[in-house]
Short mmCIF file of C-alpha atoms and ligand atoms in Angstrom, two decimals:
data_model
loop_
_atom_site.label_atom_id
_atom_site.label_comp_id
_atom_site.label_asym_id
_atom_site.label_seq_id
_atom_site.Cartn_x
_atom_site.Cartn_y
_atom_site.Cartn_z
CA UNK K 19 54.72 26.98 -266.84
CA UNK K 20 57.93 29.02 -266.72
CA UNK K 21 58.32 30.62 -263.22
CA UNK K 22 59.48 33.57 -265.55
CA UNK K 23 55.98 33.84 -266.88
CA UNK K 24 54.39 37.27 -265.76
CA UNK K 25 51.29 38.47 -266.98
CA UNK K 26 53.33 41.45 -268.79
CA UNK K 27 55.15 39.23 -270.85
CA UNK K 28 51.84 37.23 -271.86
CA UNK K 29 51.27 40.51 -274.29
CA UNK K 30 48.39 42.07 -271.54
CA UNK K 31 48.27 45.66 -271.50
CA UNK K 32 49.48 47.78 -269.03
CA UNK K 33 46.10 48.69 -268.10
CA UNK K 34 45.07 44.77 -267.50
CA UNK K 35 48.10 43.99 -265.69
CA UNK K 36 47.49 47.10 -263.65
CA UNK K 37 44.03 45.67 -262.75
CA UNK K 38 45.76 42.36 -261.70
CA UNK K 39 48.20 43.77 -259.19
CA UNK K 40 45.34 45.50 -257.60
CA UNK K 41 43.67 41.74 -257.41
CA UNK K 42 47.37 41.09 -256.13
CA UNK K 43 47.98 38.26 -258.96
CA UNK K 44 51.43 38.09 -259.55
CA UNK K 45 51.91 34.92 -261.70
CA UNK K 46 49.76 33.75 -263.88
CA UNK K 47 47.95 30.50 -262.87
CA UNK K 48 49.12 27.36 -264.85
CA UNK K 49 46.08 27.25 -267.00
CA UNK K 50 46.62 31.10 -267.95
CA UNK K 51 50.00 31.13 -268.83
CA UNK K 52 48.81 27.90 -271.24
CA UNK K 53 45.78 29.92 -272.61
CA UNK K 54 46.57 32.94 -272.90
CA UNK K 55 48.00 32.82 -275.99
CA UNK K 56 46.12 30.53 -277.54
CA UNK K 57 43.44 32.94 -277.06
CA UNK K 58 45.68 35.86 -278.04
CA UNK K 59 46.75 33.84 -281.49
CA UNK K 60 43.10 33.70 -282.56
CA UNK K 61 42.87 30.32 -282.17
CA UNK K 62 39.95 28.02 -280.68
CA UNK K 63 40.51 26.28 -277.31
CA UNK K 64 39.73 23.20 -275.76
CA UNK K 65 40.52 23.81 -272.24
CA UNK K 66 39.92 20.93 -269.26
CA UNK K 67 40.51 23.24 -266.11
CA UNK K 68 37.94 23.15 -263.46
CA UNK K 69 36.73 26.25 -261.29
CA UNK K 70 39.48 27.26 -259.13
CA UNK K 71 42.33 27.08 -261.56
CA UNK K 72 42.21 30.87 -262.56
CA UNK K 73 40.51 29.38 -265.61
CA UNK K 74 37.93 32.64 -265.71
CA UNK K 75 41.22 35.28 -265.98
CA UNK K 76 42.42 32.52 -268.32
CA UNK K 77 39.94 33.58 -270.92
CA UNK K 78 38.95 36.91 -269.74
CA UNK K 79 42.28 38.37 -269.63
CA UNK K 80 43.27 37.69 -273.45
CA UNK K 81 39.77 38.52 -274.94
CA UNK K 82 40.03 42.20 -273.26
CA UNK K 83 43.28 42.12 -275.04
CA UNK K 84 41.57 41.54 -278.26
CA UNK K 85 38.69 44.07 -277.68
CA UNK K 86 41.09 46.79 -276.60
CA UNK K 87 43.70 45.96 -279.51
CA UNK K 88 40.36 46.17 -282.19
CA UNK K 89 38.21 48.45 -280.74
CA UNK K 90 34.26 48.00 -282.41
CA UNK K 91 33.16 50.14 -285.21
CA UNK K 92 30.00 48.22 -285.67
CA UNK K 93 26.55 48.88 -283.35
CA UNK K 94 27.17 48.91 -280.07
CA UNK K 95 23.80 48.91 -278.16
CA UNK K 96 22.74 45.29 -276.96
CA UNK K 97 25.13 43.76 -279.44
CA UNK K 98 27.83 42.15 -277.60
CA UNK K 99 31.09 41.50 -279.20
CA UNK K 100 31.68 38.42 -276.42
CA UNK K 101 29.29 35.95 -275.14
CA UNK K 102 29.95 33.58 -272.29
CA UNK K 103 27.11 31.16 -271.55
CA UNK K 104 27.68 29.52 -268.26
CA UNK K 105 25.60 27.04 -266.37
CA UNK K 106 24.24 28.83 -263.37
CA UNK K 107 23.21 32.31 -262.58
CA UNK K 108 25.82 32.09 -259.40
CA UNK K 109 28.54 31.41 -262.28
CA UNK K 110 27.68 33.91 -264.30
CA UNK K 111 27.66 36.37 -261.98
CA UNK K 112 31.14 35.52 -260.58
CA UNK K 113 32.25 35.41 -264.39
CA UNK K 114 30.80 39.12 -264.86
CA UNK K 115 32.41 39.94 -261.30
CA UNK K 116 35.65 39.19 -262.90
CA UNK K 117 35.60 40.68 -266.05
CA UNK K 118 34.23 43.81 -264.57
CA UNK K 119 37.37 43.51 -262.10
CA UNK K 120 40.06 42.94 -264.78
CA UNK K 121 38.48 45.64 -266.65
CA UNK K 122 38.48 48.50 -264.43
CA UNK K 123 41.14 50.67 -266.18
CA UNK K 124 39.43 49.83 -269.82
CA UNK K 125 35.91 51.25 -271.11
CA UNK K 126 34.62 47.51 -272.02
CA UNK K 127 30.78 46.84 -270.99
CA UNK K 128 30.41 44.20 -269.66
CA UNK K 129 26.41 42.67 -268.65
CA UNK K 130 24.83 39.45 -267.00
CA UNK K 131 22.07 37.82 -267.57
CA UNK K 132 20.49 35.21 -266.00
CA UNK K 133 16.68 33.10 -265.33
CA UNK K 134 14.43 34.02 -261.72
CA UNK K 135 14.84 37.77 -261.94
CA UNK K 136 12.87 40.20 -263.48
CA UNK K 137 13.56 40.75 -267.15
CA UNK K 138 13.31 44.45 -267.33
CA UNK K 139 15.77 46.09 -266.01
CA UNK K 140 18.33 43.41 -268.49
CA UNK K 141 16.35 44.87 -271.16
CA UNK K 142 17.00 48.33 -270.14
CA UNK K 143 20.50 47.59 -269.70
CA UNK K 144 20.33 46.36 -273.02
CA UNK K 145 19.62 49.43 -274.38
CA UNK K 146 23.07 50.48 -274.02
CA UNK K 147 26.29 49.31 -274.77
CA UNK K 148 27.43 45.95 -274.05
CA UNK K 149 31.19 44.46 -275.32
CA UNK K 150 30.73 41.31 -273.21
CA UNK K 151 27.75 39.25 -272.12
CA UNK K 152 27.84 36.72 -269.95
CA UNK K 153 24.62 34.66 -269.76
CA UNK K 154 23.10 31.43 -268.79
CA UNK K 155 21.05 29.89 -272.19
CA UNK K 156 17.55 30.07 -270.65
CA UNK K 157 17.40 33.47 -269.96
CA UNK K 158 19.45 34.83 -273.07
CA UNK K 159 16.84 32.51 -275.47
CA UNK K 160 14.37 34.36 -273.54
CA UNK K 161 15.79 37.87 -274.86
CA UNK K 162 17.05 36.49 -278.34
CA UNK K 163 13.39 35.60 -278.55
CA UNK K 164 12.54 39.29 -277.72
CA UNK K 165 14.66 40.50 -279.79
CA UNK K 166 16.52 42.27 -277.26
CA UNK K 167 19.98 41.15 -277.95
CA UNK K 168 21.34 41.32 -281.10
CA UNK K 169 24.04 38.75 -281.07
CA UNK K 170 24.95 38.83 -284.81
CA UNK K 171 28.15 40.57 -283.55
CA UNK K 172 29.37 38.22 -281.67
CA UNK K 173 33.32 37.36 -282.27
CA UNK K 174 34.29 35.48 -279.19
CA UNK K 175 32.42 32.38 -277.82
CA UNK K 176 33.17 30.94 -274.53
CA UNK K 177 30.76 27.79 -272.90
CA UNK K 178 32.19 27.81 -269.11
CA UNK K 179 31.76 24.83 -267.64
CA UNK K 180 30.42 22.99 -270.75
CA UNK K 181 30.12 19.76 -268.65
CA UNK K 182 28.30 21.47 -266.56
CA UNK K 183 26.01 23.00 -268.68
CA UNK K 184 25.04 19.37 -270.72
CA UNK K 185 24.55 17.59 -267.32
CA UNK K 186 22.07 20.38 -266.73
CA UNK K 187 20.47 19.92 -269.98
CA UNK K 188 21.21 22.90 -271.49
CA UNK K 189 22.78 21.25 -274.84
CA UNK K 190 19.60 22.07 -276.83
CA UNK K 191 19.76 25.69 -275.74
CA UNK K 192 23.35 25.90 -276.61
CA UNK K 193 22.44 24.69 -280.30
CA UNK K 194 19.94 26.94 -280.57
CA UNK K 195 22.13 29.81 -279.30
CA UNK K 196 24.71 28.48 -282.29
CA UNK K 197 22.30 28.97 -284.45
CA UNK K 198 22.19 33.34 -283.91
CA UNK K 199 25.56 33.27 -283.78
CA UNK K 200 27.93 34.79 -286.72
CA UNK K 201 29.72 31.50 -288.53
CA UNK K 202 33.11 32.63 -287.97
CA UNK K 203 33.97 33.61 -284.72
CA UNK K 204 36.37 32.83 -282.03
CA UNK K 205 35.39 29.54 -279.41
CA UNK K 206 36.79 29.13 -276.19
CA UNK K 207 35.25 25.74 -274.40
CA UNK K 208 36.31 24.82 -270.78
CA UNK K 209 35.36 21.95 -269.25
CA UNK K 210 36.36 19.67 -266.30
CA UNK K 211 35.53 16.51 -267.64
CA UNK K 212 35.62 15.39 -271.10
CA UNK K 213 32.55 12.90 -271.54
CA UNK K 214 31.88 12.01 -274.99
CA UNK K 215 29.41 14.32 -275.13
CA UNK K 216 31.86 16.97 -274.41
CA UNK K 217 34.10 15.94 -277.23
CA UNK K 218 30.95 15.49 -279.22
CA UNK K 219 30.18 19.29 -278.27
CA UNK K 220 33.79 20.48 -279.22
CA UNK K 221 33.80 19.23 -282.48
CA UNK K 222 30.81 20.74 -283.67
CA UNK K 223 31.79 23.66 -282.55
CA UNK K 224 35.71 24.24 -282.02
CA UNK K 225 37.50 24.88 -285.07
CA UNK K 226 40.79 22.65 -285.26
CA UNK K 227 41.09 22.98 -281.50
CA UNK K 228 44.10 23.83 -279.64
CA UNK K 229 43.66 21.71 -276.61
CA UNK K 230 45.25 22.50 -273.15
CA UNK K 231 45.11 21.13 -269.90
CA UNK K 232 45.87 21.34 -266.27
CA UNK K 233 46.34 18.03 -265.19
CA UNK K 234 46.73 17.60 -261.37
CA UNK K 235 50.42 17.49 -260.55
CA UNK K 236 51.36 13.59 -259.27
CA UNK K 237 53.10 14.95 -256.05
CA UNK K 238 51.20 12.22 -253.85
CA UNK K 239 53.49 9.51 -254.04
CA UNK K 240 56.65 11.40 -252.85
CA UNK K 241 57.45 13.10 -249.78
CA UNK K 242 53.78 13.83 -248.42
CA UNK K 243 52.75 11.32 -245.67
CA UNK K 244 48.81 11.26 -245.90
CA UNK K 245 46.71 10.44 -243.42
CA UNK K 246 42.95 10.10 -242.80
CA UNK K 247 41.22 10.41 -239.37
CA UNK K 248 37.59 9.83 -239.17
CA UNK K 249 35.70 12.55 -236.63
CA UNK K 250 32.50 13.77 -237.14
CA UNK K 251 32.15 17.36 -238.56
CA UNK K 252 31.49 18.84 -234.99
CA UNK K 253 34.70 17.60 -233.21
CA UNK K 254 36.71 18.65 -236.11
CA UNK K 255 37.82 21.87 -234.58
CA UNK K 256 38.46 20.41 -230.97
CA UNK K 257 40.10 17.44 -232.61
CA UNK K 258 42.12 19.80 -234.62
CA UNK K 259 43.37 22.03 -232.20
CA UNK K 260 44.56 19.27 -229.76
CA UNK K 261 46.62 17.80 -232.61
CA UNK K 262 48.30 20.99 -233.45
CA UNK K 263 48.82 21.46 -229.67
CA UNK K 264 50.07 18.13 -229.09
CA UNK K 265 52.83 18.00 -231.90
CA UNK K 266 53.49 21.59 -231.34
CA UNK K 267 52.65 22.22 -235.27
CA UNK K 268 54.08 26.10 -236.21
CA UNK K 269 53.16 26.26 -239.59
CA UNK K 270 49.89 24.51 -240.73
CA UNK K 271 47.56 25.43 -243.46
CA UNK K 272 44.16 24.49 -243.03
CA UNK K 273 41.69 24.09 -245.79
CA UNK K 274 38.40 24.91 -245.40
CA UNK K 275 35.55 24.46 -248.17
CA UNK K 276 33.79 27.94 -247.42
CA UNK K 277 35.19 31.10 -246.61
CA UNK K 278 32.79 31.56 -243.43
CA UNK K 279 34.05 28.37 -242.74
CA UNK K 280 37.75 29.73 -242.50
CA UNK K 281 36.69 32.51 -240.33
CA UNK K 282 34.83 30.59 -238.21
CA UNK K 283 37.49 28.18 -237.52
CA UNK K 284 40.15 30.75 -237.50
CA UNK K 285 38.06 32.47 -234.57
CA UNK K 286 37.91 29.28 -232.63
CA UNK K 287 41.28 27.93 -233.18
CA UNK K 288 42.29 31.50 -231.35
CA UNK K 289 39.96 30.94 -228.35
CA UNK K 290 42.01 27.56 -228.10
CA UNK K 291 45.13 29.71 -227.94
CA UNK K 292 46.80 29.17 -231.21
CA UNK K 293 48.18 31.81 -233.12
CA UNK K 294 45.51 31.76 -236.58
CA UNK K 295 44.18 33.64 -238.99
CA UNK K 296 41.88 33.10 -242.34
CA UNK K 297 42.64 34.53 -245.23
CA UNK K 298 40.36 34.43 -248.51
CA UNK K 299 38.76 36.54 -251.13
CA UNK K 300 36.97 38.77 -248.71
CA UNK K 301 39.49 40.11 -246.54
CA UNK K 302 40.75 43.23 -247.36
CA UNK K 303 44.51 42.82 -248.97
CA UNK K 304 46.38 44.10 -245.64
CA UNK K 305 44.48 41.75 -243.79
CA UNK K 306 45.87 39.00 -246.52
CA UNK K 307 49.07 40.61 -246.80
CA UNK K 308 49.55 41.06 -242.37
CA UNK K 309 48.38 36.83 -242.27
CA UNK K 310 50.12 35.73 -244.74
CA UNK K 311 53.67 37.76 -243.81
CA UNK K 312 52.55 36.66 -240.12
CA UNK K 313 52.47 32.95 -241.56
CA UNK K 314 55.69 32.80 -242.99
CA UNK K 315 57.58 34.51 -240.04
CA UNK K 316 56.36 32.50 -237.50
CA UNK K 317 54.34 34.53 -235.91
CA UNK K 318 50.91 33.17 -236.76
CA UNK K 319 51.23 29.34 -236.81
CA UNK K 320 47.61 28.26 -238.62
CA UNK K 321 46.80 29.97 -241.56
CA UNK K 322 43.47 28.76 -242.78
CA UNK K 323 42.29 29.31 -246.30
CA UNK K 324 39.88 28.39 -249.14
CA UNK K 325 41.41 26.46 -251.96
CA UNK K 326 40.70 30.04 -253.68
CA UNK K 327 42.37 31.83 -251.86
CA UNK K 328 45.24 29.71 -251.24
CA UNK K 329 46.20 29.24 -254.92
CA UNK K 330 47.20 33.14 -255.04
CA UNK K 331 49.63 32.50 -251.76
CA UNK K 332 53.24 31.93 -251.93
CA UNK K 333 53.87 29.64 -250.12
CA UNK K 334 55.13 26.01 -250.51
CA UNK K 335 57.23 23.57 -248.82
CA UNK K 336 54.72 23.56 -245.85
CA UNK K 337 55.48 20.57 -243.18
CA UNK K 338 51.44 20.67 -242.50
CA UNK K 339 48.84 20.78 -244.51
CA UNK K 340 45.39 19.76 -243.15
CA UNK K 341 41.74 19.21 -244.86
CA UNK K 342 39.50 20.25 -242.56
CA UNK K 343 37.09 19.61 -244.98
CA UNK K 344 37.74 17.50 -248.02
CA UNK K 345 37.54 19.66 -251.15
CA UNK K 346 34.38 17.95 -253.42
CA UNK K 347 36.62 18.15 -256.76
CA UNK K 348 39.15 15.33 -255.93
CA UNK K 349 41.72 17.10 -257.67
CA UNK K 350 41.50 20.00 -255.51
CA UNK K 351 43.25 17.35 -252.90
CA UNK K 352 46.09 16.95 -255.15
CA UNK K 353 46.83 20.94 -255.34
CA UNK K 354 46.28 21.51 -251.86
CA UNK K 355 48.76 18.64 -250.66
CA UNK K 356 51.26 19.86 -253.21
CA UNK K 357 51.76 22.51 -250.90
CA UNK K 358 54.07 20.16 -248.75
CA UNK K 359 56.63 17.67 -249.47
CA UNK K 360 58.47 19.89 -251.70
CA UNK K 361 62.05 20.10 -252.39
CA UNK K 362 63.10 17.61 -250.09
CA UNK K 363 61.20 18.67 -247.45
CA UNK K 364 58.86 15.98 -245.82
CA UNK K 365 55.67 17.20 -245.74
CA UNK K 366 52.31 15.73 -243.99
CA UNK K 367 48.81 16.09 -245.54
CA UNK K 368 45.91 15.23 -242.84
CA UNK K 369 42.13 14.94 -243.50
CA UNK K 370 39.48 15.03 -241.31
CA UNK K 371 36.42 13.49 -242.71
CA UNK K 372 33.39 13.03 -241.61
CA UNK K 373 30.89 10.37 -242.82
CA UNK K 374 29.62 12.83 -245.58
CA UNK K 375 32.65 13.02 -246.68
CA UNK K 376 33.38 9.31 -247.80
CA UNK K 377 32.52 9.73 -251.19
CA UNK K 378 34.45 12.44 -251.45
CA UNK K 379 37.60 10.30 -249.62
CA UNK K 380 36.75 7.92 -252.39
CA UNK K 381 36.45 9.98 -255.16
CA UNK K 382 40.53 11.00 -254.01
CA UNK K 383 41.35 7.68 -253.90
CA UNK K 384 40.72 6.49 -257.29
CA UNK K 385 42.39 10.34 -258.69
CA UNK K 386 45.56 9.03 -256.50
CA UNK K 387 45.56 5.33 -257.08
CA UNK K 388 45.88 4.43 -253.38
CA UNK K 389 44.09 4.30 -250.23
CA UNK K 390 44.76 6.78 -247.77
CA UNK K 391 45.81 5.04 -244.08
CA UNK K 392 43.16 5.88 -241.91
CA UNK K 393 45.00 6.95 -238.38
CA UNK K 394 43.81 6.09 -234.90
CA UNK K 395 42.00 9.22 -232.97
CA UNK K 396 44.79 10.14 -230.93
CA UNK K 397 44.40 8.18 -226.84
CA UNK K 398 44.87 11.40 -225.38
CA UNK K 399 42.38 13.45 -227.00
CA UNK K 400 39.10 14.41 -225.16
CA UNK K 401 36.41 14.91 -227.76
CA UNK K 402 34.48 18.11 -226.18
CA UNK K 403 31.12 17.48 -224.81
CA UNK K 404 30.18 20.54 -226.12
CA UNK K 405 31.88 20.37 -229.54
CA UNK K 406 32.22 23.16 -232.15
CA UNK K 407 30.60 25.76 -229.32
CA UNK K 408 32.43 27.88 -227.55
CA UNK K 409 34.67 25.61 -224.24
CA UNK K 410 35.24 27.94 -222.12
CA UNK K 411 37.16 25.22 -220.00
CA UNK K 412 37.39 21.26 -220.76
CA UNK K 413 35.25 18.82 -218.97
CA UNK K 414 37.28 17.07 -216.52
CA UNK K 415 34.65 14.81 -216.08
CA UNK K 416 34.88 13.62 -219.68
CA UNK K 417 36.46 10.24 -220.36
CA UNK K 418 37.69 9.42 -223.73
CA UNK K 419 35.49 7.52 -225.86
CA UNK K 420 36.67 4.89 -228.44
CA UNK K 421 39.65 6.08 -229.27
CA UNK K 422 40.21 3.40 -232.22
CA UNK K 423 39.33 1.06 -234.38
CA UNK K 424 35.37 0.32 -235.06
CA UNK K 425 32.48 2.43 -234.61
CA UNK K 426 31.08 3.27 -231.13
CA UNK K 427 28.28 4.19 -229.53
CA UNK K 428 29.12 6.65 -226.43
CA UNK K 429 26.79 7.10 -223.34
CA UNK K 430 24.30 9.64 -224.63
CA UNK K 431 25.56 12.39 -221.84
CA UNK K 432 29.00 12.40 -223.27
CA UNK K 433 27.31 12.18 -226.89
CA UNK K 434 28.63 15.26 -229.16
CA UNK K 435 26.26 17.79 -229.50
CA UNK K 436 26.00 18.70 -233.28
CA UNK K 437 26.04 22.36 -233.80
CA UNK K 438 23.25 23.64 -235.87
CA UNK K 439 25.16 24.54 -239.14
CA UNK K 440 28.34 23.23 -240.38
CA UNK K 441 31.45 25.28 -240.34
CA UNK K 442 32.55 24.23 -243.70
CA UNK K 443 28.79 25.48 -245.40
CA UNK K 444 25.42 24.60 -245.66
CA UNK K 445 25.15 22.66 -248.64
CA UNK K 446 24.69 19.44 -246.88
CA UNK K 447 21.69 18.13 -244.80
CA UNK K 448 22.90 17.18 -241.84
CA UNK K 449 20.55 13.96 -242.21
CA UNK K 450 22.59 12.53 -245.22
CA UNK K 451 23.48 9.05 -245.13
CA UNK K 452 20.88 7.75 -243.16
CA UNK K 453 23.23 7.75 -240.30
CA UNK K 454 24.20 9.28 -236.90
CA UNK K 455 27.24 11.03 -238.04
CA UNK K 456 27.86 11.13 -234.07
CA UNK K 457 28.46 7.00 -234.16
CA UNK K 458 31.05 7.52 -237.16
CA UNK K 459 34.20 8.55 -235.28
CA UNK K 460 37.07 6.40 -235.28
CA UNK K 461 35.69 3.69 -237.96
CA UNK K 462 35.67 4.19 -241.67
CA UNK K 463 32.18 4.30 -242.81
CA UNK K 464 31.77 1.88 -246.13
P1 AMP T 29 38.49 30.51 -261.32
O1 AMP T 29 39.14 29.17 -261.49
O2 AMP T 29 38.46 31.28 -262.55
O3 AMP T 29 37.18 30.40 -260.62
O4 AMP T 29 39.44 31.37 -260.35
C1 AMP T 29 39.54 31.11 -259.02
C2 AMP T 29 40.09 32.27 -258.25
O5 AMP T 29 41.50 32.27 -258.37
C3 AMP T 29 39.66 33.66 -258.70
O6 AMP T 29 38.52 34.08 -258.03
C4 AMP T 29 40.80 34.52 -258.31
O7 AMP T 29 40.57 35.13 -257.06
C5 AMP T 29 41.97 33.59 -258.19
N1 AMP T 29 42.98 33.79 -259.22
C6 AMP T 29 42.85 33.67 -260.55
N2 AMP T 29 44.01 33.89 -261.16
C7 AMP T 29 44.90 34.15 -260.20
C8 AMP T 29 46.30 34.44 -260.21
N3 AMP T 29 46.99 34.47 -261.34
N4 AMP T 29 46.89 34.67 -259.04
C9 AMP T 29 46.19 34.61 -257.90
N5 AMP T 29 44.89 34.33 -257.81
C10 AMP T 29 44.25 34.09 -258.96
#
């Protein structure tokens, strides 16, 4: 992508681009400025771009060009002119989210439907008009069967996440969705992967395909020192914050998986007395705007951030960049340690991972081709006795505890407490892996 690129000179109207400041998108994402004008030129697309690439604005953003550049003149209630069938109701939502966003200064419809609600009030909703629908296949069978969608006016066809969507099982509701579709139309497919069956699913039905991809950017053999320390998840934070300490660290960005999770380590990292802040998609823009500008003038020395919300910053050429959690789409590492290293600059990438996170660890390994050294906890570190809560001093009384090589089992009093819920989410039991993650510091776990 041409740093020149700007969403203005994609072709997007005034009224988009206006949307997009708001959203405080400058640039348009790699995958956007690629598809974009595929989509504009009428063409089909084979995209592989996974969630967090601004793939969603990558198809959104052209198609409102097309609706607002050939406004409708046939029915309008419950006949959408743009269907997007994602896998899960928590995608299609987000997908609606966004194209009601990017919309704001147009009169498109937009509508989402998805499975486990009530029926009804879609239906009503139905009634009226609707430009873009954005559905999982269950649920918009259900209504084809009802006849309360209409979708012989269908012109644009996107399957989000089409890997997704077959490893869910959904490729005999997709065929039958073909099926009520008009023949020609416009199809958009994005997927991360491309199985067989995905390239099985494209050709029946992509027309002559123009393919584009965002292929993680090979910045991991360079500049960027990697390193790998094994803690478990609740000594993260205290293991974290003595590092940064020790080295005297004044710019570091953090990566957290969740965005509760950056706040939640942000607000601890400041009752250990560094200068942080989190920034993501739910802080208001001068909250974003006063930590990032704090960031980057030295005043706030930890900036921690979802991959989300990190791809919109400006900001590269980082000496520190730390995983607090790994990110669970490998490539994800790639993008985030990008973000150091650069232009000469040497750059360290440093990931604390706890035993759940292994497979993850591994799953980076094979993207980069090379094992990441695994680093020594440092001999001077005090793991907290009462890790991840709130120290209001630490325990003098506390001795280190294996401080290297294998794994250890500490007296129990000196044992980390684990904290009821992760910082970085709740998607994972904290019994996975039949193990005590408390016995997996210092060791890689196989
Ligand atoms: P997606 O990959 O579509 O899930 O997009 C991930 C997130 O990236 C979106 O929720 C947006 O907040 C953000 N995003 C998308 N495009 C841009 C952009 N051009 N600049 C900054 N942030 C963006």
């Amino acid at each position: 992508m041409s740093t020149q690129t700007t969403f203005a000179s994609l072709g997007l109207d005034d009224r988009i681009v206006r949307a997009l400041h708001e959203e405080q998108y400058e640039t348009p994402t790699p995958i956007q400025a690629q598809s974009i004008p595929v989509v504009l030129s009428g063409r089909d697309l084979l995209a592989a771009a996974q969630t967090g690439t601004g793939k969603t604005a990558g198809f959104t953003l052209p198609i409102l060009q097309k609706l607002i550049e050939k406004p409708r003149t046939a029915k309008v209630a419950g006949a959408p002119r743009v269907l997007v069938l994602t896998p899960t109701r928590e995608l299609a939502a987000q997908v609606h989210e966004s194209v009601v966003t990017y919309s704001r200064h147009l009169t498109c419809v937009a509508q989402v439907m998805f499975g486990g609600v009530n029926i009804n009030p879609q239906i009503r909703a139905l009634k009226g008009r609707v430009d873009i629908l954005v559905a999982t296949p269950g649920r918009l069978l259900d209504h084809v069967g009802q006849k309360t969608v209409d979708l012989s006016q269908v012109e644009i066809l996107v399957l989000d996440e089409a890997d997704r969507m077959l490893d869910m099982g959904f490729i005999h509701d997709i065929r039958r969705v073909l099926k009520y579709l008009p023949k020609t139309r416009q199809n958009l497919l994005f997927s991360a992967t491309f199985s067989d069956e995905i390239r099985d699913l494209a050709k029946r039905t992509l027309g002559n395909p123009v393919e584009v991809s965002v292929a993680p950017k090979n910045v991991t053999a360079d500049r960027v020192e990697q390193v790998v320390y094994h803690v478990d998840q609740s000594q993260k934070r205290d293991l974290l914050s003595h590092i940064i300490r020790g080295h005297g660290w004044h710019q570091v960005l953090v990566f957290t998986r969740t965005k509760h999770g950056a706040n939640r380590l942000a607000e601890k990292l400041v009752k250990d007395g560094l200068s942080a802040a989190a920034i993501h998609g739910n802080k208001s823009q001068n909250a974003r705007t006063r930590a990032l500008d704090g960031f980057k003038n030295g005043k706030l020395s930890v900036l921690v951030a979802t991959d989300i919300a990190a791809r919109g910053l400006d900001i590269e050429d980082l000496p520190q960049v730390v995983n607090f959690e790994l990110p669970n789409v490998a490539e994800d590492y790639v993008h985030r340690i990008g973000r150091t290293g650069r232009a000469g600059a040497e750059g360290e990438a440093m990931s604390l991972v706890d035993k759940a996170e292994v497979k993850h660890l591994k799953a980076i390994e094979r993207l980069i081709g090379r094992t990441i050294p695994m680093r020594d906890l440092p001999t001077d570190w005090v793991p907290s006795a009462k890790p991840d809560a709130d120290r209001p001093e630490r325990g003098s009384s506390l001795r280190p505890q294996h401080r290297s090589g294998a794994g250890r089992s500490g007296a129990p009093s000196n044992r980390p407490r684990r904290s009821g819920s992760r910082p970085g989410g709740s998607t994972t039991s904290p019994a996975r892996r039949g193990g005590d993650r408390r016995t997996g510091r210092g060791a890689r776990p196989s």
